Every structure is written in C-alpha cells, then in structure tokens.
Amino acid sequence: MCIYERLKELGITLPKAPAPMGVYYPAKEFGEKFIYISGQGPNVDGKAVVTGKLGRELTLEQGQKAAYVCMLNVLGVLHDKIGDLNKVKSAVKVLGFVASADDFYDHPKVINAGSQLLVDVFGEQIGKAARSAIGTNALPGNIPVEIEALFEIE
C-alpha cells in the first residue's frame, strides 16, 4: 500500500519539516541506506502545543499527545529529506526523552504514542522499531517530549 494513501485513510496530514533550532541538520544520511532524524519536539508552526513536565503540570494523556506530534514532525523531516516515505524499508530505532517529575515512571507509555504512529502508518513489520524511553529533568523550551529516530531506506 502507498504510505500517502495510508496517511489519508488515517486522516493525517504531514506537517512541514520544522526549521532547526540550532547548529545541526534536521536529517543526516549515513552509509548508503540510513537516515538519522534529529530530535523533534511537539511543535506546530514553530510553537509548542504543550509545555511542562509529566507528573507535575501534565497528564499521561497530554504527554502522549505531545509524543504523537513529535513523531509527526519526525515524519515531516523524513519526507522532506527523502521525498517519498514509500522508500522507508524499516524504522530502526526510536529514542524518546520525557521531561517529568521525579516520581513519574510511565515514560514508555508516553513514547508509545509516537511508536504507535509509526506502526499505524507503515505497518508492524516496517514501523515497529527498537526503542528507548528516557526520563529527564528538562527539555528545550520546557517541552515535555522530544523524539529522534533512525530509518533504513531503499
């Protein structure tokens, strides 16, 4: 199935790739078939859709929404870099950071929302990646979630 048809079925519009907020590439190819996507926040049109820490100002559900938006931005950057998401052979690795209170322990549940988006779009065989979900005390701009990813392309 065409990935763009699948996105349409899911009611998903790919966002424009966010501009980098520092001295780095949003996406960097290495080897002949890998692309690393730099960390993406839950930003829409350059502004965070939510700020704060999980377990303090934000609920698990708000964190999951943030992770979903982060992964949409990952896909937007990937599309911008390779021009066609149908070239994705595999989502290799996802790394998610969750800014949270010291007694918040559901980091994997937050990042699941981003991981699930990849599975929904590409199917389990291609979209299910190896993954880490890390808790941290703060992220840039007080965003609650940041996600980076590695993809294999054809």
PDB file of C-alpha atoms in Angstrom, residues 5-143:
ATOM      1  CA  GLU A   5      -2.865   6.657   0.842  1.00  0.00           C
ATOM      2  CA  ARG A   6      -2.456   5.180   4.322  1.00  0.00           C
ATOM      3  CA  LEU A   7      -1.871   8.645   5.807  1.00  0.00           C
ATOM      4  CA  LYS A   8      -5.053   9.850   4.087  1.00  0.00           C
ATOM      5  CA  GLU A   9      -7.007   6.856   5.487  1.00  0.00           C
ATOM      6  CA  LEU A  10      -5.754   7.749   8.963  1.00  0.00           C
ATOM      7  CA  GLY A  11      -6.717  11.404   8.489  1.00  0.00           C
ATOM      8  CA  ILE A  12      -3.098  12.511   8.884  1.00  0.00           C
ATOM      9  CA  THR A  13      -1.588  15.489   7.093  1.00  0.00           C
ATOM     10  CA  LEU A  14       2.187  15.552   7.219  1.00  0.00           C
ATOM     11  CA  PRO A  15       3.497  18.755   8.739  1.00  0.00           C
ATOM     12  CA  LYS A  16       6.076  20.890   7.019  1.00  0.00           C
ATOM     13  CA  ALA A  17       9.525  19.967   8.338  1.00  0.00           C
ATOM     14  CA  PRO A  18      10.306  22.239  11.303  1.00  0.00           C
ATOM     15  CA  ALA A  19      13.324  24.521  10.923  1.00  0.00           C
ATOM     16  CA  PRO A  20      16.334  23.562  13.040  1.00  0.00           C
ATOM     17  CA  MET A  21      16.617  25.469  16.309  1.00  0.00           C
ATOM     18  CA  GLY A  22      20.419  25.331  16.425  1.00  0.00           C
ATOM     19  CA  VAL A  23      23.544  24.318  14.565  1.00  0.00           C
ATOM     20  CA  TYR A  24      22.568  20.880  13.275  1.00  0.00           C
ATOM     21  CA  TYR A  25      20.921  19.113  10.360  1.00  0.00           C
ATOM     22  CA  PRO A  26      17.305  18.031  10.900  1.00  0.00           C
ATOM     23  CA  ALA A  27      18.183  14.836   8.988  1.00  0.00           C
ATOM     24  CA  LYS A  28      21.531  13.311   8.119  1.00  0.00           C
ATOM     25  CA  GLU A  29      22.180  10.395   5.790  1.00  0.00           C
ATOM     26  CA  PHE A  30      24.951   7.967   6.608  1.00  0.00           C
ATOM     27  CA  GLY A  31      26.123   4.894   4.842  1.00  0.00           C
ATOM     28  CA  GLU A  32      24.169   4.060   1.745  1.00  0.00           C
ATOM     29  CA  LYS A  33      20.788   3.500   3.290  1.00  0.00           C
ATOM     30  CA  PHE A  34      20.353   5.094   6.719  1.00  0.00           C
ATOM     31  CA  ILE A  35      18.892   8.426   7.782  1.00  0.00           C
ATOM     32  CA  TYR A  36      19.084   9.807  11.278  1.00  0.00           C
ATOM     33  CA  ILE A  37      16.355  12.308  12.233  1.00  0.00           C
ATOM     34  CA  SER A  38      17.385  14.822  14.886  1.00  0.00           C
ATOM     35  CA  GLY A  39      15.243  15.254  17.971  1.00  0.00           C
ATOM     36  CA  GLN A  40      11.834  16.752  17.248  1.00  0.00           C
ATOM     37  CA  GLY A  41       9.582  18.458  19.749  1.00  0.00           C
ATOM     38  CA  PRO A  42       5.793  18.775  19.901  1.00  0.00           C
ATOM     39  CA  ASN A  43       5.775  21.932  17.797  1.00  0.00           C
ATOM     40  CA  VAL A  44       3.194  23.099  15.293  1.00  0.00           C
ATOM     41  CA  ASP A  45       4.056  26.134  13.191  1.00  0.00           C
ATOM     42  CA  GLY A  46       7.106  26.774  15.350  1.00  0.00           C
ATOM     43  CA  LYS A  47       5.271  26.781  18.682  1.00  0.00           C
ATOM     44  CA  ALA A  48       4.998  24.041  21.295  1.00  0.00           C
ATOM     45  CA  VAL A  49       1.479  22.609  21.524  1.00  0.00           C
ATOM     46  CA  VAL A  50       2.097  21.896  25.204  1.00  0.00           C
ATOM     47  CA  THR A  51       4.770  22.707  27.781  1.00  0.00           C
ATOM     48  CA  GLY A  52       5.531  21.457  31.269  1.00  0.00           C
ATOM     49  CA  LYS A  53       6.534  18.249  32.970  1.00  0.00           C
ATOM     50  CA  LEU A  54       4.735  14.928  33.074  1.00  0.00           C
ATOM     51  CA  GLY A  55       3.520  14.079  36.541  1.00  0.00           C
ATOM     52  CA  ARG A  56       3.507  17.724  37.518  1.00  0.00           C
ATOM     53  CA  GLU A  57       1.708  20.096  35.108  1.00  0.00           C
ATOM     54  CA  LEU A  58       0.827  17.445  32.523  1.00  0.00           C
ATOM     55  CA  THR A  59      -1.100  14.173  32.493  1.00  0.00           C
ATOM     56  CA  LEU A  60      -0.036  10.972  30.790  1.00  0.00           C
ATOM     57  CA  GLU A  61      -2.573  11.665  28.030  1.00  0.00           C
ATOM     58  CA  GLN A  62      -1.125  15.138  27.386  1.00  0.00           C
ATOM     59  CA  GLY A  63       2.335  13.589  27.184  1.00  0.00           C
ATOM     60  CA  GLN A  64       1.073  11.023  24.690  1.00  0.00           C
ATOM     61  CA  LYS A  65      -0.388  13.785  22.527  1.00  0.00           C
ATOM     62  CA  ALA A  66       2.990  15.543  22.646  1.00  0.00           C
ATOM     63  CA  ALA A  67       4.788  12.319  21.617  1.00  0.00           C
ATOM     64  CA  TYR A  68       2.370  11.883  18.705  1.00  0.00           C
ATOM     65  CA  VAL A  69       3.106  15.429  17.482  1.00  0.00           C
ATOM     66  CA  CYS A  70       6.850  14.809  17.881  1.00  0.00           C
ATOM     67  CA  MET A  71       6.611  11.728  15.677  1.00  0.00           C
ATOM     68  CA  LEU A  72       4.539  13.604  13.099  1.00  0.00           C
ATOM     69  CA  ASN A  73       7.408  16.089  12.939  1.00  0.00           C
ATOM     70  CA  VAL A  74       9.893  13.215  12.570  1.00  0.00           C
ATOM     71  CA  LEU A  75       7.871  12.013   9.576  1.00  0.00           C
ATOM     72  CA  GLY A  76       7.719  15.544   8.162  1.00  0.00           C
ATOM     73  CA  VAL A  77      11.507  15.848   8.347  1.00  0.00           C
ATOM     74  CA  LEU A  78      11.971  12.366   6.874  1.00  0.00           C
ATOM     75  CA  HIS A  79       9.628  13.161   3.969  1.00  0.00           C
ATOM     76  CA  ASP A  80      11.449  16.444   3.365  1.00  0.00           C
ATOM     77  CA  LYS A  81      14.807  14.637   3.277  1.00  0.00           C
ATOM     78  CA  ILE A  82      13.950  11.611   1.107  1.00  0.00           C
ATOM     79  CA  GLY A  83      10.960  12.948  -0.854  1.00  0.00           C
ATOM     80  CA  ASP A  84       8.939   9.740  -0.648  1.00  0.00           C
ATOM     81  CA  LEU A  85       8.024   7.847   2.523  1.00  0.00           C
ATOM     82  CA  ASN A  86       7.438   4.738   0.413  1.00  0.00           C
ATOM     83  CA  LYS A  87      11.248   4.417   0.375  1.00  0.00           C
ATOM     84  CA  VAL A  88      11.269   3.545   4.087  1.00  0.00           C
ATOM     85  CA  LYS A  89      12.438  -0.030   4.495  1.00  0.00           C
ATOM     86  CA  SER A  90      12.484  -0.026   8.304  1.00  0.00           C
ATOM     87  CA  ALA A  91      12.127   2.166  11.349  1.00  0.00           C
ATOM     88  CA  VAL A  92      15.314   1.017  13.066  1.00  0.00           C
ATOM     89  CA  LYS A  93      15.466   2.938  16.359  1.00  0.00           C
ATOM     90  CA  VAL A  94      13.397   5.497  18.259  1.00  0.00           C
ATOM     91  CA  LEU A  95      14.776   7.436  21.207  1.00  0.00           C
ATOM     92  CA  GLY A  96      12.279   9.401  23.276  1.00  0.00           C
ATOM     93  CA  PHE A  97      13.003  11.847  26.085  1.00  0.00           C
ATOM     94  CA  VAL A  98      10.298  12.740  28.598  1.00  0.00           C
ATOM     95  CA  ALA A  99      10.663  15.728  30.940  1.00  0.00           C
ATOM     96  CA  SER A 100       8.992  14.652  34.138  1.00  0.00           C
ATOM     97  CA  ALA A 101       8.633  14.969  37.861  1.00  0.00           C
ATOM     98  CA  ASP A 102      10.938  12.742  39.911  1.00  0.00           C
ATOM     99  CA  ASP A 103       8.099  10.368  40.792  1.00  0.00           C
ATOM    100  CA  PHE A 104       6.786   9.883  37.224  1.00  0.00           C
ATOM    101  CA  TYR A 105       7.601   6.421  35.888  1.00  0.00           C
ATOM    102  CA  ASP A 106       5.451   5.995  32.767  1.00  0.00           C
ATOM    103  CA  HIS A 107       7.981   7.250  30.209  1.00  0.00           C
ATOM    104  CA  PRO A 108       7.446   4.191  27.962  1.00  0.00           C
ATOM    105  CA  LYS A 109       3.681   4.801  27.938  1.00  0.00           C
ATOM    106  CA  VAL A 110       4.280   8.376  26.778  1.00  0.00           C
ATOM    107  CA  ILE A 111       6.598   7.364  23.933  1.00  0.00           C
ATOM    108  CA  ASN A 112       4.216   4.554  22.918  1.00  0.00           C
ATOM    109  CA  ALA A 113       2.041   7.188  21.223  1.00  0.00           C
ATOM    110  CA  GLY A 114       4.868   8.064  18.847  1.00  0.00           C
ATOM    111  CA  SER A 115       5.839   4.440  18.286  1.00  0.00           C
ATOM    112  CA  GLN A 116       2.222   3.517  17.593  1.00  0.00           C
ATOM    113  CA  LEU A 117       2.017   6.210  14.923  1.00  0.00           C
ATOM    114  CA  LEU A 118       4.891   4.562  13.044  1.00  0.00           C
ATOM    115  CA  VAL A 119       3.161   1.176  13.259  1.00  0.00           C
ATOM    116  CA  ASP A 120      -0.161   2.694  12.142  1.00  0.00           C
ATOM    117  CA  VAL A 121       1.463   4.344   9.124  1.00  0.00           C
ATOM    118  CA  PHE A 122       3.992   1.723   7.987  1.00  0.00           C
ATOM    119  CA  GLY A 123       2.608  -1.486   9.490  1.00  0.00           C
ATOM    120  CA  GLU A 124       4.263  -3.523  12.229  1.00  0.00           C
ATOM    121  CA  GLN A 125       6.942  -5.135  10.045  1.00  0.00           C
ATOM    122  CA  ILE A 126       8.371  -1.787   8.893  1.00  0.00           C
ATOM    123  CA  GLY A 127       7.178   0.629  11.582  1.00  0.00           C
ATOM    124  CA  LYS A 128       7.976  -1.198  14.828  1.00  0.00           C
ATOM    125  CA  ALA A 129      11.450  -0.095  15.907  1.00  0.00           C
ATOM    126  CA  ALA A 130      13.894  -0.782  18.693  1.00  0.00           C
ATOM    127  CA  ARG A 131      13.338   1.925  21.294  1.00  0.00           C
ATOM    128  CA  SER A 132      14.440   3.691  24.442  1.00  0.00           C
ATOM    129  CA  ALA A 133      12.282   5.979  26.582  1.00  0.00           C
ATOM    130  CA  ILE A 134      14.328   8.169  28.903  1.00  0.00           C
ATOM    131  CA  GLY A 135      13.180  10.460  31.707  1.00  0.00           C
ATOM    132  CA  THR A 136      14.931  13.790  32.097  1.00  0.00           C
ATOM    133  CA  ASN A 137      14.622  16.851  34.302  1.00  0.00           C
ATOM    134  CA  ALA A 138      14.180  19.383  31.458  1.00  0.00           C
ATOM    135  CA  LEU A 139      13.982  19.770  27.682  1.00  0.00           C
ATOM    136  CA  PRO A 140      14.467  22.865  25.486  1.00  0.00           C
ATOM    137  CA  GLY A 141      11.701  25.468  25.772  1.00  0.00           C
ATOM    138  CA  ASN A 142      10.047  23.481  28.578  1.00  0.00           C
ATOM    139  CA  ILE A 143       8.681  20.954  26.051  1.00  0.00           C
TER     140      ILE A 143
END
